[in-house]
Every structure is written in C-alpha cells, then in structure tokens.
Amino acid sequence: MSTSDRRKPYPFDLIEPAWQRVWAERGTFRVPNPGDPGFDAGRPKYYVLDMFPYPSGAGLHVGHPEGYTATDIIGRYKTMRGFNVLHPMGWDAFGLPAEQYAIKTGQHPAVTTAQNVAHFKGQLQRIGFGYDWSREVNTTDAGYLRWTQWIFLQIYGAWFNPDTQRAEPIATYTGEEPDHVRLAYVAEAPVNWCPELGTVLANEEVIDGKSEVGGHPVERRPMRQWMLRITAFAQRLIDELEGLDWPVGIKLLQSNWIGRSEGAEVGFQTIPNPEPEPGTHYRSPWIKVFTTRPDTLYGATYLVLAPEHSMVDYVVTEEQATAVEEYREKTARKSDLDRTELAKEKSGIWTGAFAINPVNGERIPIWIADYVLPGYGTGAIMAVPAHDERDWEFARKFALPIRAVVSETPALGLGGGSSPCDAEPLECFTGEGFAIHSGPLDGLPTPIAKAEIIARLEALGVGKKTINYKLRDWLFSRQRYWGEPFPIVWENGRHRALDASELPLTPPPLDDFKPTGTGEPPLAKATDWIRYSETATRETNTMPHWAGSCWYYLRYCDPQNAERFVGVEAERYWMTGAVPENPQSAIRNPQSQSGVDLYVGGTEHAVLHLLYARFWHKVLHDLGHVSTPEPFQRLVNQGLILGSDGQKMSKSRGNVVNPDDVIGEYGADALRCYEMFMGPLEATKPWSMTGVEGVARFLARVWRLVMEENQLGEWIVSPAVQKVEPDKALLRVVHATVKKVGEDIEELSFNTAISQMMVCTNALVNLNPRPISAIRTLLLVLAPFAPHLAEELWARLDGDGLIAGQTWPTYDPAVLVVDEVEYPVQVNGKLRDKIVVSKDAPTADVEAAALALPKVAEHTAGKTIRKVIVVPGRLVNVVAN
RNA sequence: GCCGGUGUGGCGAAAUGGCAGACGCAACGGACUUAAAAUCCGUUUGGGCGAAAGCUCAGUGCGGGUUCGAGUCCCGCCACCGGCACCA
C-alpha cells in the first residue's frame, strides 16, 4: 500500500483548511494598536518575534517551522493568558540569490521575489500559524525601503560624541569638517572584494577567505566605500549585553567578535638614514605600536610593521628598497585565504631601518611582515619573541635576538643583579609572572609591572593606556542591483543627503543587472536615473541586505504608517508596554525589561544581524526615535534539524524533508507537534518520519476520545462523552496536566508538555463514560500545539466561540495532593523496598514503618543502624555498617 | 591553539542532589480480522541465580572527590559538534 492512499488517522485534511479560513475571516489573530478600536489597555503586552525568512526559490524546509511553531505556541498561550500579543511575520527579500537568479533567467528580481513570497506565505498559512498578517512587511516594498533609507539618513546625519558617549545630530558637532565624524562616511579602504559576486563584502560575510554566500574567493582591494561607524559603539555593545536574557554562548560570541583588549600604545622614534653622529639631536617620525603586554617592553628586540603600513615608504633604506617593494607586492597579491593558510610559515623582510626603544634607548631593527595585520591596533607591533609565540617563530626564523623579561617564578627576578646578556631562553613563555631584566620593573608581578610601565611612559609622553577592539567599522555598500539605493547625491566631489521628502528612492528599472566586473555598480548603467541635476549625480552603490532586517521588528509595530518609520505611541506600547494615557509608567511584562519579549531564531546570526540591529537600535535610541536601549530582551536559538541520516539536510544528500509532504500525509498539527516533541528546542536533532507517525497517532487518539465513526462512515460525537464527574485519579491527571503544560510552555520545554498531554490522553482513552469536562480541559491546553484539532473538537463539543479565544485553564493544587505517599526505602543508598503511608504520617512513623520491613532487616543483618534519613514526601534511607 | 555546547537503552529523549530510562519510535508477543491495514493489550538496559512469581549484582563517555545518597555538585581527562583563529 502506498503512503498516499493510506487511511488518514483522522480527517485533518478537511478540518485544517476550514479552521484556517475561519481564523482569516474573523481576523482572530489581528491585534489592535493603542488608539485602534478594540484595544484593551488593561492587558499587558507580549511581543514574540521570529527571524523573518529570506523567501528563497526552494520554499520552506522543516527547519523553518521549528522556531515558528515555538513562537506560535507562545503567542497563542500568552493570548489565552490575557496578553495583547504581537506576533507578526514578513520577508527579508533583498539579497544576492534573487539577483543571481535574475541574471541567470533574465526575470526581474521583483517578479521572482513576489512569487517566492506568495509560495512561502502559502506554506506558512498551511501550518496554521497565528500571525497577524495585516502587519506583514516586505523589505523590498517602496513603503518599507523608504524608511530604511530614512534611518540611513539619521545615521548619516549623526556623529558619536565622545563626551556623552552618545550619537547626536551632526548639528551639535562644532569641529571643522563634519564629514569626518559622521556615523555614515565614505572611505578609501582595503575591502573584501569578491570577483565572482562582483561586490565587496563585510568582514562578517567572509568566512575563511571565502564569501559566505556561494563560497567564492575574496581578495583585498582598496576601494571607495560607505562605512558605518559601529566601532564607536563597541563598548556599549559589549556592556549592554549584560542585561539581556540571551544564551551565554551567543553573548560570548558577540563580545569576542567585538574583541576588546586593554593595553598600551607605545611610541618608538625612528633613526634617520643615514644615521646621525651619536649624541646628535634629531627629529624624525615615531612609530606607534599597540601591545597588551607593555610590561615586556624591555624584551622588545625589533619592530614589525604591516606591509601596508604608511611608514614603510618613509623608513625603508635604499639598499632594501627593491626587496621591500617585492615583498609588499607579493603580499598584496595574496588573498586573505592565502594569507591565513600560509600562516604556518612566517615571512617578512628587514626595511634596513632602526628605531629606538623608549625605555632603554636600545637601537632595534624595523621589519615588515604579513603576520602583522594592517587593520588591527596601529598596524605595527613591538616584537617580544621571548613572550609571544608569533614573535618567537619569526625571531627564530630570521635569527633575531630573544630576551627573556618575564620569569614564571619570583625567585629568578630577585636580586636586581640579573644582566641583560643572559643566555637566550629555550622556549617561549606567554603567561604572567615577574619582570626580570627590566630595569625599574624587576621583581614586579605582571599586572603591577603593566601599570607601572604605563605610568612611566605617560610621564615621558611616549605612550599611554589604550583599549583596542577587533571590531571594524561596517562596510555598508554593495555593488549590486537588488538592494536599497543610497539616498545620497554627489556634487563637486562631495556627498550630501536627499531630503526625506524625496524618499522612497526605488531602484531604477534595468534590464541588465549583471555586475560590471570593474567594481562599478550596476546602477551606473541607469544613466537617466543617475542624473540628479545638471551638476549632481546619484550614489550608485546599494545597501547590504542586512539593512532591511536591522529594524523590521520596529516596523511591525505600525506597518502602515506613512508619516513615520513607526508611530510614537505604537513603538512605546509594543517596546515598553506603556499606554498613551499613562506614558510615564510602563506596564511591563514581569519577565522582560523592554523591547521584543522573545526572539527566536538560528545561531548563524550571532555576529551579523544581531549585532547590526543592536547598533542601529542604539543610534535610533540616542537620537530619541525609540524608547529602549536594546531591541531584543530575550533570545532563544532553536537547534538545527538534521536529516534522518543524522547529516545536515541538503539537496545533494537527498535527505531534505519538505513540510508540505508532511502536512499532506499527517496534517499540520502533526507537523507542529512533532517538531516540538523531537527534543529540546535548542538541541540539534535528527528528523524521523516514524516519529511524526507516533505524534500523529497521539492526535488521532485525542480525536477518538471525542469522535467515532457511525455505520455510514460519518464522524459523530462519541456517546461515551458524557457530563459526568471525573473520578479522583482522573481529576488529578487533568490538573497535573494543566500545571505541567503551562509551566513547560513558560520554559519553552515543549517536548515534555506534549509528553504530559499524552499521559493525560492515555488516562482518558479507555474510560467509558468519558467526562466531558476533562476532555475540554485537555483541548484547552492542547490548543496552542494542535490548534486545528482543538478548534474542531471544541466546536463539536459545543464550546463557546473559538478555542483560540478561551482563557487558559487553572488547576487546583489541592487536587494534586495525594492521601497516601509511596516511599522508596533504601539501605545505604540502594533501593530495597517500598512502603505506603498516609501523606500526613509523622517522620517517626515513616521511619518505624521502614525499619519494620523484612527486606530492611535482611540487609542490615549483622550491621549497626547508624542513621535513618527520612525526606518527607520523597524517600527513606537507612544507613548501616 | 582559544571559547562555547553535548555525551543516558537499538533510536529521539525524561529526571527541584532522592525509585535512572517518563513520553514516543523501533522490535517482539497477544487480541480483533477470512486476511491485511488500522486499533487495542502486554514485554523490552545488561549480567548472574530461579521451573516460576521473583531474587541479586552492575549500569548515565573515562578517572578521582564531596554527600546518608550523584546522570545532576567539585577536580582531572577523553570523544564529538559549533564558533573564533597570526587580533599583538
């Protein structure tokens, strides 16, 4: 028998579309904003958000509904609990795949995007998610991208005031050249250029020297690009992680990515060439290095500049000029991939020049090497080979001197008589210890030596305490067609903003979207569009697709607003709970401080979307456009769903599961429940079709609790369902189920919630008569998980209105109390027997009953009973030896 | 190398420091059926003893520790998965 004509366990194929229609027609999941008819200010708000999908041509896979089902259960549950629930969905529809598909087929990306969105939406609706579709957003709509551009203009029109540590309107800047401090600026900088994609990429989009999309090689190239000054917010982006209810792993990932490190900047004066007579006073430029170990300054035996460093041309001697130039060219040709892959073997070359170590006046050589990165710190280092692995390797290879200045033990550092001509150390020691061979620092433990040397350098004016971040400014322009055009025009070599009234600026119609290959964006081909006026032309770069996702959660609050990116009251209500009548005191969800109350999505966005969105949000917050400093209060990462072979799902492995097929065979409720029953939401877990079948069987059992087939083959309410009182045992199971399912939903422990509902169903299934009250309660707690089935049976049992609109049931703790308790009795921690006693039995009675057991006597024979531990309500343990 | 996470039956998993394996899958046995499917009932961690009900020992990646009692807490390892990786 083929699977397609297998008898359906219950008629889900009829009831599911029917209820989806009812919900749509009645607007069941529409939620009003403050001021709208039907808005109830007395209810607390709950904002539960999914990471909106990129509508790819492939459609949904079973990974999508995992997180979506979790949020849907939460949304439906919170609604039953009396919250105003905001649970929206939309489309992150700009981006490379649509454009590449367009290039291949010649079809406009807007066309394919619309098709894909329709396909995705149909698939999502078939799963029965309770989204408020009236709030649907699409990042490519003119009504949306208009505000993406408007936010860009806010960023462009702002600067970071170091005194207030806040973004402020550029008008408050009193310096010379505002363009130098804007949060959006143009820079000629080495960028990640991907020839295959014909665009530059952000650091975050480059993985192991290859593009995140497509895996094409990426090379470094200097280009004029738009940058966003995210580095100004580095410290706040780290600090303000603390108050967020996010997985620790993600917080760590993000703060490591930002990569704060404390150290010092130290200046080394270069020695002019030819070298002046000793004792001559001369002026020559200084090289600044960054180090986290200023305490090792006495062990610095050479300097290394990045090959790209601007001082290289200045210091290089005539004899070394050719060799240095060759080395620099070789480095420039290397892609990032080569540069890291060849990391095993250090390379470099001497510039012929020397510099002066500021603390001991020593003359040390200046080298260039590609292991020093141009983008980090000052692009130059002092090399301390005795205490840094990389410097050690380099010094060994090029026979440079190695001098130990930190000792693991204090003894070696004492005495002060240690001379700097001690033998070279046998190995590199990178840990902390005590300074030696370091003049005034000798004997000091590393942390104190650091502070001491920094104080001395500052006094001499040749160094200072510094904090460095790995985070780079965000490369924000792309040479692509399918993205938001910059609302910028160029005139006389300078950029300026479009007026907000000129927005939206939609991409020009174009037949040929292909990258030009030269780095010139495709928009350059739209010659009419480019011309803004006689003297001004439009910027032809577009924004990266992250732009739209940086603020979509705000647009959901007020998606139709034509006056503002989000209405003031709508934003305040959904982000803080404050209602217009009383804007000062927010009704806050006790579980959440601010912002989106629950955000569910994959880990892959830990350092991309989640960092960018926080950055934009902080700018908007500083400028007074949003109420909270952080967008997402609570974050949960759903785990990856693997194929049934335990491998990542992929077309090539042929292990991809299509949710449409699952729905066709077992129904949407079975798909939803199986996705939640597989295991903990955050765990990686393999798909199993027989597992789906098991869950479908459970749902069919619930169906048959209520329904049976008559002789005509019609489903009718079973006569076993009657208005009778449940007995004590059943009542206890039902109340325990209400308690556990509610608590488990709060903890996002959906798998155990479903287990409990199975237990409850199993308790009901063989009863005749079956108490209708117990069944109704079961349906209420099942409703968020299997909403179609619950609606249908609720209606069949003549329930009032929709089950989606019911109040969550309560349980009576008194019902859960049992009269008699069974105690396991252990002897020396091993289970030997059990006793049943009254729940109120005093401890002494429990102990006596346990000791009276023959099994206990047997196992304590020949031993002395030392102690009897009675844990009330739990167990008895007899300790004997 | 560094940082996270995870290790429990044949499989997915569950267990406020308190009866390890709930719930489900698969497997096996049975009922119903002309037969099958579906459904329902039962068995199912391993070893030893027993004709049997049962008894007993061992068991949560490995080695230690704390505790009356450890899957759970502490210390030290191992394996796998994910992230970062010349960041000075």
GROMACS .gro file of N, CA, C and O (backbone and C1' of nucleotides) in nm, chain A residues 252-253 261 291-292 339-340 343 346 371-373 376 381 390 470 677-678 680 690 697 701 704 751-752 755 758 762 766 832 834 855 859 869 874-875 877 879, chain B residues 3-5 11-16 18-20 22-26 37-41 54-58 67-69 81-88:
model
  418
  252LEU      N    1   2.879   3.564   2.451
  252LEU     CA    2   3.024   3.549   2.445
  252LEU      C    3   3.076   3.563   2.303
  252LEU      O    4   3.175   3.630   2.277
  253LEU      N    5   3.006   3.497   2.212
  253LEU     CA    6   3.043   3.502   2.071
  253LEU      C    7   3.047   3.647   2.026
  253LEU      O    8   3.139   3.691   1.959
  261SER      N    9   4.043   4.459   2.391
  261SER     CA   10   4.162   4.425   2.468
  261SER      C   11   4.231   4.550   2.520
  261SER      O   12   4.239   4.651   2.451
  291THR      N   13   5.027   4.722   2.226
  291THR     CA   14   5.063   4.597   2.292
  291THR      C   15   4.974   4.575   2.414
  291THR      O   16   4.936   4.670   2.481
  292THR      N   17   4.941   4.448   2.438
  292THR     CA   18   4.869   4.417   2.562
  292THR      C   19   4.967   4.382   2.672
  292THR      O   20   4.929   4.358   2.785
  339ARG      N   21   4.675   3.428   0.283
  339ARG     CA   22   4.748   3.490   0.392
  339ARG      C   23   4.729   3.412   0.522
  339ARG      O   24   4.820   3.400   0.602
  340THR      N   25   4.610   3.357   0.542
  340THR     CA   26   4.592   3.278   0.664
  340THR      C   27   4.637   3.134   0.646
  340THR      O   28   4.690   3.074   0.737
  343ALA      N   29   4.989   3.065   0.705
  343ALA     CA   30   5.029   3.117   0.834
  343ALA      C   31   5.135   3.032   0.902
  343ALA      O   32   5.206   3.079   0.989
  346LYS      N   33   5.625   3.176   0.874
  346LYS     CA   34   5.633   3.321   0.881
  346LYS      C   35   5.722   3.376   0.770
  346LYS      O   36   5.821   3.314   0.732
  371TYR      N   37   5.240   3.887   0.897
  371TYR     CA   38   5.167   3.839   1.015
  371TYR      C   39   5.119   3.955   1.100
  371TYR      O   40   5.039   3.936   1.192
  372VAL      N   41   5.162   4.073   1.067
  372VAL     CA   42   5.105   4.191   1.132
  372VAL      C   43   4.997   4.247   1.040
  372VAL      O   44   5.021   4.272   0.922
  373LEU      N   45   4.877   4.260   1.098
  373LEU     CA   46   4.761   4.298   1.017
  373LEU      C   47   4.746   4.449   1.015
  373LEU      O   48   4.757   4.515   1.118
  376TYR      N   49   4.441   4.611   1.254
  376TYR     CA   50   4.426   4.599   1.398
  376TYR      C   51   4.528   4.685   1.472
  376TYR      O   52   4.644   4.692   1.432
  381ILE      N   53   5.376   4.645   1.547
  381ILE     CA   54   5.395   4.584   1.678
  381ILE      C   55   5.539   4.599   1.723
  381ILE      O   56   5.631   4.617   1.643
  390ARG      N   57   5.420   3.415   1.812
  390ARG     CA   58   5.443   3.454   1.673
  390ARG      C   59   5.577   3.524   1.659
  390ARG      O   60   5.654   3.496   1.565
  470LYS      N   61   3.866   4.446   1.818
  470LYS     CA   62   3.881   4.376   1.691
  470LYS      C   63   3.777   4.424   1.591
  470LYS      O   64   3.799   4.420   1.471
  677PHE      N   65   0.804   1.789   1.969
  677PHE     CA   66   0.821   1.669   2.051
  677PHE      C   67   0.959   1.607   2.033
  677PHE      O   68   1.006   1.528   2.115
  678MET      N   69   1.028   1.643   1.925
  678MET     CA   70   1.157   1.581   1.890
  678MET      C   71   1.258   1.588   2.003
  678MET      O   72   1.341   1.499   2.018
  680PRO      N   73   1.450   1.901   2.305
  680PRO     CA   74   1.455   2.040   2.349
  680PRO      C   75   1.471   2.134   2.229
  680PRO      O   76   1.543   2.102   2.136
  690THR      N   77   0.898   0.814   1.128
  690THR     CA   78   0.819   0.728   1.217
  690THR      C   79   0.785   0.805   1.345
  690THR      O   80   0.683   0.779   1.407
  697ARG      N   81  -0.040   0.958   1.567
  697ARG     CA   82  -0.122   0.859   1.639
  697ARG      C   83  -0.180   0.919   1.767
  697ARG      O   84  -0.295   0.894   1.801
  701ARG      N   85  -0.567   0.970   1.860
  701ARG     CA   86  -0.627   0.920   1.985
  701ARG      C   87  -0.711   1.029   2.052
  701ARG      O   88  -0.817   1.001   2.105
  704ARG      N   89  -1.030   1.049   1.869
  704ARG     CA   90  -1.124   0.940   1.900
  704ARG      C   91  -1.170   0.942   2.045
  704ARG      O   92  -1.258   0.865   2.082
  751ASN      N   93   0.862   1.967   2.449
  751ASN     CA   94   0.862   1.821   2.436
  751ASN      C   95   0.800   1.755   2.559
  751ASN      O   96   0.721   1.662   2.547
  752THR      N   97   0.831   1.807   2.677
  752THR     CA   98   0.775   1.745   2.797
  752THR      C   99   0.629   1.783   2.815
  752THR      O  100   0.552   1.707   2.873
  755SER      N  101   0.450   1.528   2.617
  755SER     CA  102   0.451   1.401   2.691
  755SER      C  103   0.337   1.398   2.791
  755SER      O  104   0.266   1.298   2.804
  758MET      N  105   0.010   1.345   2.642
  758MET     CA  106  -0.005   1.205   2.602
  758MET      C  107  -0.047   1.121   2.723
  758MET      O  108  -0.135   1.035   2.713
  762ASN      N  109  -0.386   0.912   2.747
  762ASN     CA  110  -0.384   0.770   2.777
  762ASN      C  111  -0.473   0.737   2.896
  762ASN      O  112  -0.530   0.629   2.903
  766ASN      N  113  -0.944   0.482   2.767
  766ASN     CA  114  -1.023   0.361   2.789
  766ASN      C  115  -1.141   0.380   2.882
  766ASN      O  116  -1.203   0.284   2.923
  832ARG      N  117   1.559  -0.103   4.838
  832ARG     CA  118   1.532  -0.238   4.887
  832ARG      C  119   1.384  -0.271   4.892
  832ARG      O  120   1.346  -0.385   4.878
  834LYS      N  121   0.951  -0.076   4.928
  834LYS     CA  122   0.870   0.046   4.928
  834LYS      C  123   0.765   0.035   5.036
  834LYS      O  124   0.720  -0.076   5.069
  855LYS      N  125   1.281  -0.679   5.441
  855LYS     CA  126   1.393  -0.653   5.348
  855LYS      C  127   1.501  -0.568   5.414
  855LYS      O  128   1.620  -0.588   5.393
  859HIS      N  129   1.894  -0.673   5.501
  859HIS     CA  130   2.012  -0.604   5.451
  859HIS      C  131   2.089  -0.530   5.559
  859HIS      O  132   2.197  -0.478   5.532
  869ILE      N  133   1.753   0.838   5.741
  869ILE     CA  134   1.719   0.966   5.680
  869ILE      C  135   1.581   0.957   5.617
  869ILE      O  136   1.556   0.869   5.534
  874ARG      N  137   0.950   1.208   5.000
  874ARG     CA  138   1.041   1.160   4.896
  874ARG      C  139   1.091   1.018   4.920
  874ARG      O  140   1.058   0.929   4.845
  875LEU      N  141   1.174   1.001   5.025
  875LEU     CA  142   1.227   0.865   5.045
  875LEU      C  143   1.282   0.844   5.185
  875LEU      O  144   1.292   0.936   5.266
  877ASN      N  145   1.614   0.652   5.374
  877ASN     CA  146   1.743   0.585   5.354
  877ASN      C  147   1.798   0.542   5.490
  877ASN      O  148   1.817   0.624   5.580
  879VAL      N  149   2.099   0.406   5.702
  879VAL     CA  150   2.245   0.395   5.694
  879VAL      C  151   2.293   0.296   5.800
  879VAL      O  152   2.268   0.315   5.918
  884C        P  153   4.001   2.861   2.681
  884C      O5'  154   3.864   2.913   2.623
  884C      C5'  155   3.831   3.052   2.625
  884C      C4'  156   3.702   3.073   2.553
  884C      C3'  157   3.591   2.976   2.591
  884C      O3'  158   3.534   3.009   2.715
  884C      C1'  159   3.599   2.993   2.357
  885G        P  160   3.444   2.901   2.792
  885G      O5'  161   3.307   2.929   2.718
  885G      C5'  162   3.205   2.839   2.730
  885G      C4'  163   3.114   2.845   2.611
  885G      C3'  164   3.029   2.722   2.603
  885G      O3'  165   2.920   2.734   2.691
  885G      C1'  166   3.127   2.758   2.394
  886G        P  167   2.902   2.614   2.800
  886G      O5'  168   2.820   2.507   2.716
  886G      C5'  169   2.706   2.550   2.641
  886G      C4'  170   2.677   2.452   2.531
  886G      C3'  171   2.665   2.306   2.576
  886G      O3'  172   2.540   2.282   2.635
  886G      C1'  173   2.795   2.317   2.380
  892C        P  174   2.119   0.338   2.063
  892C      O5'  175   2.005   0.410   1.980
  892C      C5'  176   2.030   0.453   1.846
  892C      C4'  177   1.908   0.525   1.795
  892C      C3'  178   1.868   0.649   1.874
  892C      O3'  179   1.944   0.762   1.838
  892C      C1'  180   1.677   0.517   1.838
  893G        P  181   1.968   0.877   1.945
  893G      O5'  182   1.828   0.953   1.949
  893G      C5'  183   1.783   1.023   1.834
  893G      C4'  184   1.654   1.095   1.865
  893G      C3'  185   1.655   1.178   1.992
  893G      O3'  186   1.722   1.301   1.975
  893G      C1'  187   1.455   1.054   1.981
  894A        P  188   1.794   1.369   2.098
  894A      O5'  189   1.670   1.397   2.194
  894A      C5'  190   1.681   1.392   2.334
  894A      C4'  191   1.547   1.357   2.388
  894A      C3'  192   1.531   1.378   2.538
  894A      O3'  193   1.483   1.509   2.561
  894A      C1'  194   1.465   1.158   2.482
  895A        P  195   1.521   1.586   2.692
  895A      O5'  196   1.451   1.504   2.808
  895A      C5'  197   1.310   1.505   2.815
  895A      C4'  198   1.261   1.431   2.935
  895A      C3'  199   1.319   1.471   3.068
  895A      O3'  200   1.261   1.591   3.110
  895A      C1'  201   1.297   1.237   3.057
  896A        P  202   1.334   1.678   3.214
  896A      O5'  203   1.322   1.581   3.339
  896A      C5'  204   1.346   1.629   3.467
  896A      C4'  205   1.356   1.514   3.563
  896A      C3'  206   1.481   1.522   3.650
  896A      O3'  207   1.460   1.604   3.763
  896A      C1'  208   1.465   1.306   3.556
  897U        P  209   1.456   1.761   3.734
  897U      O5'  210   1.538   1.821   3.855
  897U      C5'  211   1.478   1.833   3.981
  897U      C4'  212   1.483   1.974   4.030
  897U      C3'  213   1.593   1.999   4.134
  897U      O3'  214   1.716   2.031   4.069
  897U      C1'  215   1.388   2.071   4.221
  899G        P  216   1.704   1.527   4.322
  899G      O5'  217   1.678   1.385   4.386
  899G      C5'  218   1.754   1.273   4.343
  899G      C4'  219   1.704   1.149   4.411
  899G      C3'  220   1.553   1.137   4.415
  899G      O3'  221   1.520   1.000   4.411
  899G      C1'  222   1.637   1.147   4.635
  900C        P  223   1.497   0.931   4.269
  900C      O5'  224   1.449   0.791   4.325
  900C      C5'  225   1.538   0.706   4.395
  900C      C4'  226   1.509   0.563   4.354
  900C      C3'  227   1.510   0.542   4.203
  900C      O3'  228   1.561   0.412   4.175
  900C      C1'  229   1.297   0.489   4.288
  901A        P  230   1.712   0.396   4.145
  901A      O5'  231   1.728   0.475   4.008
  901A      C5'  232   1.664   0.425   3.894
  901A      C4'  233   1.637   0.539   3.799
  901A      C3'  234   1.570   0.494   3.672
  901A      O3'  235   1.429   0.500   3.688
  901A      C1'  236   1.762   0.622   3.619
  903A        P  237   1.052   0.474   3.073
  903A      O5'  238   0.919   0.557   3.104
  903A      C5'  239   0.873   0.573   3.238
  903A      C4'  240   0.810   0.708   3.255
  903A      C3'  241   0.720   0.753   3.140
  903A      O3'  242   0.589   0.700   3.152
  903A      C1'  243   0.866   0.928   3.198
  904C        P  244   0.520   0.625   3.031
  904C      O5'  245   0.527   0.734   2.915
  904C      C5'  246   0.439   0.846   2.914
  904C      C4'  247   0.472   0.936   2.797
  904C      C3'  248   0.485   0.865   2.663
  904C      O3'  249   0.359   0.841   2.604
  904C      C1'  250   0.670   1.007   2.692
  905G        P  251   0.338   0.707   2.520
  905G      O5'  252   0.433   0.727   2.394
  905G      C5'  253   0.396   0.818   2.293
  905G      C4'  254   0.510   0.841   2.198
  905G      C3'  255   0.558   0.722   2.116
  905G      O3'  256   0.469   0.690   2.011
  905G      C1'  257   0.743   0.843   2.195
  906C        P  258   0.469   0.545   1.949
  906C      O5'  259   0.610   0.537   1.875
  906C      C5'  260   0.633   0.615   1.758
  906C      C4'  261   0.773   0.593   1.708
  906C      C3'  262   0.806   0.450   1.668
  906C      O3'  263   0.755   0.418   1.540
  906C      C1'  264   0.982   0.536   1.798
  907A        P  265   0.699   0.273   1.510
  907A      O5'  266   0.831   0.184   1.517
  907A      C5'  267   0.933   0.199   1.418
  907A      C4'  268   1.053   0.116   1.457
  907A      C3'  269   1.024  -0.031   1.482
  907A      O3'  270   1.023  -0.106   1.363
  907A      C1'  271   1.153   0.056   1.660
  918A        P  272  -0.075  -0.601   0.906
  918A      O5'  273  -0.141  -0.461   0.870
  918A      C5'  274  -0.082  -0.379   0.769
  918A      C4'  275  -0.175  -0.265   0.737
  918A      C3'  276  -0.211  -0.176   0.855
  918A      O3'  277  -0.112  -0.079   0.880
  918A      C1'  278  -0.408  -0.236   0.740
  919A        P  279  -0.075  -0.044   1.031
  919A      O5'  280  -0.209   0.020   1.087
  919A      C5'  281  -0.253   0.146   1.039
  919A      C4'  282  -0.393   0.174   1.088
  919A      C3'  283  -0.411   0.168   1.240
  919A      O3'  284  -0.374   0.290   1.302
  919A      C1'  285  -0.579   0.038   1.137
  920U        P  286  -0.301   0.284   1.444
  920U      O5'  287  -0.415   0.225   1.539
  920U      C5'  288  -0.533   0.300   1.564
  920U      C4'  289  -0.631   0.216   1.642
  920U      C3'  290  -0.578   0.161   1.774
  920U      O3'  291  -0.586   0.258   1.877
  920U      C1'  292  -0.685  -0.013   1.655
  921C        P  293  -0.475   0.263   1.988
  921C      O5'  294  -0.514   0.142   2.081
  921C      C5'  295  -0.638   0.142   2.150
  921C      C4'  296  -0.664   0.006   2.209
  921C      C3'  297  -0.552  -0.049   2.297
  921C      O3'  298  -0.557   0.005   2.428
  921C      C1'  299  -0.622  -0.217   2.147
  922C        P  300  -0.425   0.022   2.511
  922C      O5'  301  -0.394  -0.127   2.558
  922C      C5'  302  -0.482  -0.194   2.648
  922C      C4'  303  -0.432  -0.335   2.670
  922C      C3'  304  -0.286  -0.348   2.710
  922C      O3'  305  -0.265  -0.322   2.847
  922C      C1'  306  -0.334  -0.504   2.540
  935G        P  307   0.720  -1.053   3.944
  935G      O5'  308   0.839  -1.104   4.036
  935G      C5'  309   0.848  -1.065   4.172
  935G      C4'  310   0.936  -1.163   4.245
  935G      C3'  311   1.077  -1.114   4.277
  935G      O3'  312   1.078  -1.035   4.396
  935G      C1'  313   1.090  -1.330   4.184
  936C        P  314   1.180  -0.916   4.412
  936C      O5'  315   1.316  -0.993   4.437
  936C      C5'  316   1.333  -1.072   4.556
  936C      C4'  317   1.462  -1.149   4.548
  936C      C3'  318   1.587  -1.065   4.527
  936C      O3'  319   1.632  -1.006   4.647
  936C      C1'  320   1.593  -1.251   4.381
  937U        P  321   1.692  -0.861   4.644
  937U      O5'  322   1.831  -0.886   4.571
  937U      C5'  323   1.933  -0.964   4.632
  937U      C4'  324   2.042  -0.996   4.532
  937U      C3'  325   2.112  -0.875   4.473
  937U      O3'  326   2.211  -0.824   4.560
  937U      C1'  327   2.059  -1.028   4.301
  938C        P  328   2.240  -0.666   4.559
  938C      O5'  329   2.350  -0.655   4.445
  938C      C5'  330   2.477  -0.718   4.461
  938C      C4'  331   2.548  -0.728   4.328
  938C      C3'  332   2.568  -0.596   4.253
  938C      O3'  333   2.677  -0.523   4.303
  938C      C1'  334   2.489  -0.759   4.102
  939A        P  335   2.674  -0.365   4.292
  939A      O5'  336   2.689  -0.343   4.136
  939A      C5'  337   2.813  -0.371   4.070
  939A      C4'  338   2.800  -0.358   3.921
  939A      C3'  339   2.758  -0.220   3.870
  939A      O3'  340   2.867  -0.129   3.867
  939A      C1'  341   2.633  -0.387   3.759
  948U        P  342   3.212   1.435   5.284
  948U      O5'  343   3.058   1.412   5.248
  948U      C5'  344   2.965   1.517   5.267
  948U      C4'  345   2.831   1.475   5.214
  948U      C3'  346   2.778   1.342   5.266
  948U      O3'  347   2.720   1.355   5.394
  948U      C1'  348   2.748   1.354   5.031
  949C        P  349   2.745   1.239   5.504
  949C      O5'  350   2.658   1.116   5.452
  949C      C5'  351   2.672   0.988   5.514
  949C      C4'  352   2.565   0.896   5.460
  949C      C3'  353   2.549   0.898   5.309
  949C      O3'  354   2.642   0.811   5.248
  949C      C1'  355   2.337   0.919   5.410
  950G        P  356   2.716   0.856   5.117
  950G      O5'  357   2.595   0.867   5.013
  950G      C5'  358   2.531   0.748   4.969
  950G      C4'  359   2.413   0.781   4.882
  950G      C3'  360   2.443   0.869   4.762
  950G      O3'  361   2.494   0.793   4.655
  950G      C1'  362   2.251   0.950   4.872
  962C        P  363   3.280   1.596   1.460
  962C      O5'  364   3.170   1.702   1.506
  962C      C5'  365   3.032   1.683   1.473
  962C      C4'  366   2.948   1.790   1.538
  962C      C3'  367   2.987   1.933   1.505
  962C      O3'  368   2.939   1.975   1.379
  962C      C1'  369   2.956   1.916   1.737
  963G        P  370   3.026   2.081   1.295
  963G      O5'  371   3.000   2.216   1.374
  963G      C5'  372   2.872   2.277   1.371
  963G      C4'  373   2.867   2.393   1.467
  963G      C3'  374   2.968   2.505   1.443
  963G      O3'  375   2.932   2.589   1.337
  963G      C1'  376   2.963   2.454   1.672
  964G        P  377   3.050   2.660   1.252
  964G      O5'  378   3.100   2.774   1.352
  964G      C5'  379   3.014   2.881   1.387
  964G      C4'  380   3.076   2.964   1.495
  964G      C3'  381   3.210   3.028   1.460
  964G      O3'  382   3.194   3.144   1.382
  964G      C1'  383   3.225   2.930   1.673
  965C        P  384   3.306   3.180   1.275
  965C      O5'  385   3.429   3.226   1.366
  965C      C5'  386   3.417   3.342   1.446
  965C      C4'  387   3.538   3.355   1.535
  965C      C3'  388   3.673   3.357   1.465
  965C      O3'  389   3.702   3.480   1.403
  965C      C1'  390   3.685   3.214   1.650
  966A        P  391   3.778   3.477   1.261
  966A      O5'  392   3.922   3.422   1.302
  966A      C5'  393   4.002   3.497   1.390
  966A      C4'  394   4.112   3.410   1.445
  966A      C3'  395   4.220   3.370   1.348
  966A      O3'  396   4.306   3.480   1.324
  966A      C1'  397   4.167   3.187   1.488
  967C        P  398   4.405   3.471   1.205
  967C      O5'  399   4.531   3.519   1.288
  967C      C5'  400   4.561   3.456   1.412
  967C      C4'  401   4.700   3.493   1.452
  967C      C3'  402   4.723   3.642   1.464
  967C      O3'  403   4.796   3.669   1.581
  967C      C1'  404   4.883   3.546   1.319
  968C        P  405   4.715   3.665   1.720
  968C      O5'  406   4.628   3.799   1.715
  968C      C5'  407   4.692   3.924   1.728
  968C      C4'  408   4.593   4.028   1.774
  968C      C3'  409   4.496   3.978   1.880
  968C      O3'  410   4.465   4.087   1.963
  968C      C1'  411   4.376   4.041   1.688
  969A        P  412   4.499   4.085   2.111
  969A      O5'  413   4.656   4.077   2.125
  969A      C5'  414   4.727   4.192   2.149
  969A      C4'  415   4.871   4.167   2.116
  969A      C3'  416   4.959   4.292   2.119
  969A      O3'  417   5.003   4.323   2.249
  969A      C1'  418   4.997   4.176   1.918
   0.00000   0.00000   0.00000
